[in-house]
């Protein structure tokens, strides 16, 4: 099979603050907008690639700030979710989406390089997350995402959503702190998405499978699309993560 990534294409995994002492691992699967050189622009305009379909707007910046504030290690995934979605099983129909929020992705229609995207981006990235989590340094893993305020014409009222499957304890603890500290906040549970083993990777594979406390956190992207918003939400989430660590001793 032909190699997809070429010289000059970065590694899918970017690890920030690898010596961080915080016992929370931060992950950001939809951090990046990178596209392997061989795939050009996927047949999309710059404007389309900058939309929420191309990446989680603000999520990488928020994760970086949280990594700094908490002295936490963070792992960010470099390539656009339109190249391959690193929070979905490779078998999921939208792992390499042909259409995302009504936009057709020309380079993904009948693409013959989907397996290479799995082998060279998805699998190595998940391997790095596993390597970090298997080190035993962490008592929780939190995945940072953002969602678009309006999806297919339907407005979404939540400021933040916590996504979980069988383990809701971490999400409930984090949310309980936020409800008390920021009464204005509209918090969703398994909103705007629901987690399942067929459609998700981080929660079932990295959290549930290890029995490791975890949550996937979705911030509405209009809150974190600029620097001021990112700083504000980093303060908010850092406070809730610190409180969580105090509540749940090592
Ligand atoms: Zn996401």
Tab-separated table of C-alpha atoms and ligand atoms in Angstrom:
chain	number	residue	atom	x	y	z
A	1	UNK	CA	0.000	0.000	0.000
A	2	UNK	CA	1.258	3.486	-0.757
A	3	UNK	CA	2.414	5.684	2.073
A	4	UNK	CA	0.097	8.634	2.722
A	5	UNK	CA	2.245	10.832	4.954
A	6	UNK	CA	5.355	12.219	3.291
A	7	UNK	CA	8.456	14.021	4.469
A	8	UNK	CA	7.260	17.302	5.972
A	9	UNK	CA	3.873	15.940	7.093
A	10	UNK	CA	3.897	16.244	10.906
A	11	UNK	CA	3.228	13.429	13.346
A	12	UNK	CA	-0.484	13.189	14.240
A	13	UNK	CA	0.343	13.435	17.958
A	14	UNK	CA	1.556	16.616	19.574
A	15	UNK	CA	2.328	16.162	23.257
A	16	UNK	CA	2.418	19.334	25.334
A	17	UNK	CA	4.109	19.555	28.708
A	18	UNK	CA	5.155	15.885	28.799
A	19	UNK	CA	6.628	16.306	32.276
A	20	UNK	CA	3.454	17.919	33.652
A	21	UNK	CA	2.738	16.886	37.208
A	22	UNK	CA	-1.071	17.138	37.150
A	23	UNK	CA	-2.657	13.685	37.396
A	24	UNK	CA	-5.145	14.532	34.630
A	25	UNK	CA	-4.315	13.760	31.007
A	26	UNK	CA	-5.898	16.208	28.584
A	27	UNK	CA	-6.706	15.003	25.075
A	28	UNK	CA	-7.936	16.931	22.047
A	29	UNK	CA	-8.797	14.682	19.115
A	30	UNK	CA	-10.185	17.465	16.925
A	31	UNK	CA	-7.436	19.990	17.659
A	32	UNK	CA	-5.957	20.336	14.217
A	33	UNK	CA	-6.661	21.441	10.676
A	34	UNK	CA	-3.684	19.687	9.125
A	35	UNK	CA	-4.050	17.855	5.825
A	36	UNK	CA	-1.436	15.445	4.482
A	37	UNK	CA	0.299	17.023	1.481
A	38	UNK	CA	-0.857	14.179	-0.741
A	39	UNK	CA	-4.504	15.118	-0.090
A	40	UNK	CA	-4.116	18.776	-1.109
A	41	UNK	CA	-7.033	20.785	0.258
A	42	UNK	CA	-9.493	17.843	0.240
A	43	UNK	CA	-11.300	19.746	-2.519
A	44	UNK	CA	-12.542	22.365	-0.027
A	45	UNK	CA	-12.118	26.126	0.263
A	46	UNK	CA	-10.172	27.733	3.090
A	47	UNK	CA	-13.487	29.023	4.424
A	48	UNK	CA	-14.925	25.505	4.577
A	49	UNK	CA	-11.820	24.110	6.259
A	50	UNK	CA	-12.067	26.862	8.881
A	51	UNK	CA	-15.659	25.902	9.744
A	52	UNK	CA	-16.573	23.593	12.609
A	53	UNK	CA	-16.584	20.693	10.158
A	54	UNK	CA	-12.807	21.014	9.724
A	55	UNK	CA	-11.850	21.082	13.387
A	56	UNK	CA	-13.192	21.911	16.838
A	57	UNK	CA	-12.931	25.695	16.811
A	58	UNK	CA	-11.073	26.933	19.897
A	59	UNK	CA	-10.534	23.482	21.391
A	60	UNK	CA	-6.775	23.294	20.809
A	61	UNK	CA	-6.227	26.780	22.248
A	62	UNK	CA	-8.374	25.928	25.268
A	63	UNK	CA	-6.475	22.674	25.807
A	64	UNK	CA	-3.120	24.496	25.620
A	65	UNK	CA	-4.261	27.027	28.229
A	66	UNK	CA	-5.543	24.258	30.507
A	67	UNK	CA	-2.245	22.434	30.126
A	68	UNK	CA	-0.432	25.588	31.255
A	69	UNK	CA	-2.799	26.471	34.088
A	70	UNK	CA	-2.814	22.956	35.556
A	71	UNK	CA	0.744	21.937	34.625
A	72	UNK	CA	-0.916	19.028	32.840
A	73	UNK	CA	0.260	16.912	29.963
A	74	UNK	CA	-1.946	17.282	26.892
A	75	UNK	CA	-2.055	15.317	23.668
A	76	UNK	CA	-3.361	17.072	20.580
A	77	UNK	CA	-4.183	15.470	17.244
A	78	UNK	CA	-2.776	17.470	14.324
A	79	UNK	CA	-4.888	16.411	11.337
A	80	UNK	CA	-8.349	17.686	10.409
A	81	UNK	CA	-11.291	15.558	11.469
A	82	UNK	CA	-12.174	15.575	7.771
A	83	UNK	CA	-8.982	13.600	7.023
A	84	UNK	CA	-9.945	11.011	9.626
A	85	UNK	CA	-12.011	11.470	12.776
A	86	UNK	CA	-9.838	10.338	15.671
A	87	UNK	CA	-12.794	10.113	18.040
A	88	UNK	CA	-14.607	7.471	15.979
A	89	UNK	CA	-13.914	3.827	15.330
A	90	UNK	CA	-12.401	3.390	11.848
A	91	UNK	CA	-15.426	1.211	11.031
A	92	UNK	CA	-17.883	4.072	11.661
A	93	UNK	CA	-19.452	5.368	8.446
A	94	UNK	CA	-18.279	8.917	9.191
A	95	UNK	CA	-14.744	8.016	10.236
A	96	UNK	CA	-13.689	9.549	6.902
A	97	UNK	CA	-16.811	11.620	6.228
A	98	UNK	CA	-18.000	12.080	2.676
A	99	UNK	CA	-20.474	14.742	3.840
A	100	UNK	CA	-20.258	16.863	6.996
A	101	UNK	CA	-23.051	19.302	7.979
A	102	UNK	CA	-24.266	19.364	4.354
A	103	UNK	CA	-20.791	19.972	2.882
A	104	UNK	CA	-19.494	17.261	0.535
A	105	UNK	CA	-15.793	16.461	1.012
A	106	UNK	CA	-14.648	15.712	-2.562
A	107	UNK	CA	-11.385	13.964	-1.583
A	108	UNK	CA	-13.282	11.572	0.695
A	109	UNK	CA	-15.823	10.320	-1.838
A	110	UNK	CA	-14.789	6.790	-2.809
A	111	UNK	CA	-11.292	7.514	-1.444
A	112	UNK	CA	-8.876	4.601	-1.901
A	113	UNK	CA	-6.578	5.834	0.886
A	114	UNK	CA	-8.881	5.409	3.877
A	115	UNK	CA	-6.881	2.505	5.302
A	116	UNK	CA	-3.680	4.553	5.041
A	117	UNK	CA	-5.369	7.309	7.046
A	118	UNK	CA	-6.199	4.744	9.716
A	119	UNK	CA	-2.733	3.210	9.733
A	120	UNK	CA	-0.725	6.432	9.638
A	121	UNK	CA	-2.884	8.861	11.635
A	122	UNK	CA	-5.602	7.188	13.718
A	123	UNK	CA	-3.657	4.176	14.998
A	124	UNK	CA	-0.421	6.000	15.924
A	125	UNK	CA	-2.384	8.767	17.670
A	126	UNK	CA	-4.418	6.295	19.740
A	127	UNK	CA	-1.203	4.428	20.501
A	128	UNK	CA	0.311	7.574	21.990
A	129	UNK	CA	-2.783	8.196	24.124
A	130	UNK	CA	-2.639	4.583	25.317
A	131	UNK	CA	1.075	4.845	26.082
A	132	UNK	CA	0.442	7.913	28.244
A	133	UNK	CA	-2.559	6.422	30.046
A	134	UNK	CA	-0.860	3.064	30.580
A	135	UNK	CA	2.000	4.837	32.376
A	136	UNK	CA	-0.192	4.896	35.489
A	137	UNK	CA	0.512	8.597	36.056
A	138	UNK	CA	-3.104	9.658	35.669
A	139	UNK	CA	-6.179	9.341	37.779
A	140	UNK	CA	-8.413	10.838	35.108
A	141	UNK	CA	-8.491	11.583	31.390
A	142	UNK	CA	-10.481	14.492	30.001
A	143	UNK	CA	-11.097	15.075	26.331
A	144	UNK	CA	-11.689	18.670	25.205
A	145	UNK	CA	-14.007	19.427	22.286
A	146	UNK	CA	-16.197	22.221	20.960
A	147	UNK	CA	-19.542	22.210	19.188
A	148	UNK	CA	-21.222	24.563	16.776
A	149	UNK	CA	-24.058	26.711	18.210
A	150	UNK	CA	-26.377	25.759	15.333
A	151	UNK	CA	-26.352	22.346	13.669
A	152	UNK	CA	-28.413	21.763	10.544
A	153	UNK	CA	-30.557	24.786	11.408
A	154	UNK	CA	-31.234	23.742	15.008
A	155	UNK	CA	-29.900	26.070	17.764
A	156	UNK	CA	-28.196	24.421	20.709
A	157	UNK	CA	-28.833	26.027	24.097
A	158	UNK	CA	-26.008	24.507	26.141
A	159	UNK	CA	-22.888	26.433	27.110
A	160	UNK	CA	-21.109	23.185	27.861
A	161	UNK	CA	-21.911	19.502	27.588
A	162	UNK	CA	-20.492	16.470	29.377
A	163	UNK	CA	-20.467	13.239	27.409
A	164	UNK	CA	-20.158	9.826	29.015
A	165	UNK	CA	-21.313	6.261	28.698
A	166	UNK	CA	-21.447	3.893	31.671
A	167	UNK	CA	-19.237	6.089	33.878
A	168	UNK	CA	-20.970	9.358	34.746
A	169	UNK	CA	-19.208	10.111	38.038
A	170	UNK	CA	-16.475	12.386	36.655
A	171	UNK	CA	-18.925	14.360	34.500
A	172	UNK	CA	-21.364	14.757	37.399
A	173	UNK	CA	-18.646	15.988	39.751
A	174	UNK	CA	-17.281	18.506	37.258
A	175	UNK	CA	-20.782	19.721	36.398
A	176	UNK	CA	-21.854	20.013	40.055
A	177	UNK	CA	-18.969	22.391	40.679
A	178	UNK	CA	-19.862	24.478	37.627
A	179	UNK	CA	-23.551	24.646	38.565
A	180	UNK	CA	-22.637	26.057	41.947
A	181	UNK	CA	-19.832	28.385	40.859
A	182	UNK	CA	-21.435	29.650	37.633
A	183	UNK	CA	-25.218	29.579	38.048
A	184	UNK	CA	-25.750	31.249	34.653
A	185	UNK	CA	-24.327	28.262	32.855
A	186	UNK	CA	-26.565	25.916	30.854
A	187	UNK	CA	-25.058	22.460	31.182
A	188	UNK	CA	-25.974	19.470	29.036
A	189	UNK	CA	-25.506	15.827	29.914
A	190	UNK	CA	-24.857	13.727	26.858
A	191	UNK	CA	-25.673	16.837	24.851
A	192	UNK	CA	-25.260	17.827	22.085
A	193	UNK	CA	-24.169	14.242	21.359
A	194	UNK	CA	-24.636	10.811	22.830
A	195	UNK	CA	-21.732	8.426	23.244
A	196	UNK	CA	-21.741	4.880	21.911
A	197	UNK	CA	-19.185	2.222	21.181
A	198	UNK	CA	-20.145	2.379	17.511
A	199	UNK	CA	-19.632	6.114	17.120
A	200	UNK	CA	-17.000	7.001	19.727
A	201	UNK	CA	-13.453	6.179	20.665
A	202	UNK	CA	-12.150	8.255	23.600
A	203	UNK	CA	-14.910	7.455	26.090
A	204	UNK	CA	-15.361	3.714	25.446
A	205	UNK	CA	-11.790	2.814	24.495
A	206	UNK	CA	-9.591	5.040	26.624
A	207	UNK	CA	-11.894	5.664	29.594
A	208	UNK	CA	-14.332	2.805	30.079
A	209	UNK	CA	-12.002	0.048	28.877
A	210	UNK	CA	-9.371	1.064	31.458
A	211	UNK	CA	-11.811	1.734	34.257
A	212	UNK	CA	-10.199	5.168	34.390
A	213	UNK	CA	-12.278	8.193	35.469
A	214	UNK	CA	-12.991	10.238	32.359
A	215	UNK	CA	-15.291	12.720	30.649
A	216	UNK	CA	-15.578	14.211	27.213
A	217	UNK	CA	-16.212	17.932	27.531
A	218	UNK	CA	-17.896	19.932	24.759
A	219	UNK	CA	-17.777	23.755	24.961
A	220	UNK	CA	-19.996	25.740	22.583
A	221	UNK	CA	-17.543	27.155	20.109
A	222	UNK	CA	-18.807	30.751	20.118
A	223	UNK	CA	-17.521	30.931	23.705
A	224	UNK	CA	-13.954	30.007	22.746
A	225	UNK	CA	-13.492	31.395	19.244
A	226	UNK	CA	-11.267	34.247	20.437
A	227	UNK	CA	-8.447	34.690	22.920
A	228	UNK	CA	-10.580	36.361	25.616
A	229	UNK	CA	-13.123	33.553	25.523
A	230	UNK	CA	-10.422	30.904	25.591
A	231	UNK	CA	-8.827	32.509	28.662
A	232	UNK	CA	-12.186	32.800	30.411
A	233	UNK	CA	-13.160	29.185	29.759
A	234	UNK	CA	-9.688	27.966	30.680
A	235	UNK	CA	-10.149	29.653	34.069
A	236	UNK	CA	-13.603	28.112	34.448
A	237	UNK	CA	-12.555	24.591	33.520
A	238	UNK	CA	-9.261	24.741	35.431
A	239	UNK	CA	-11.234	25.633	38.572
A	240	UNK	CA	-13.553	22.656	38.082
A	241	UNK	CA	-10.663	20.272	37.365
A	242	UNK	CA	-8.814	21.447	40.489
A	243	UNK	CA	-11.923	20.941	42.558
A	244	UNK	CA	-12.321	17.458	41.092
A	245	UNK	CA	-8.744	16.591	42.074
A	246	UNK	CA	-9.363	17.774	45.628
A	247	UNK	CA	-12.544	15.721	45.858
A	248	UNK	CA	-11.030	12.568	44.438
A	249	UNK	CA	-7.661	12.057	46.124
A	250	UNK	CA	-5.036	9.893	44.499
B	1	LIG	ZN1	-14.857	17.237	18.722
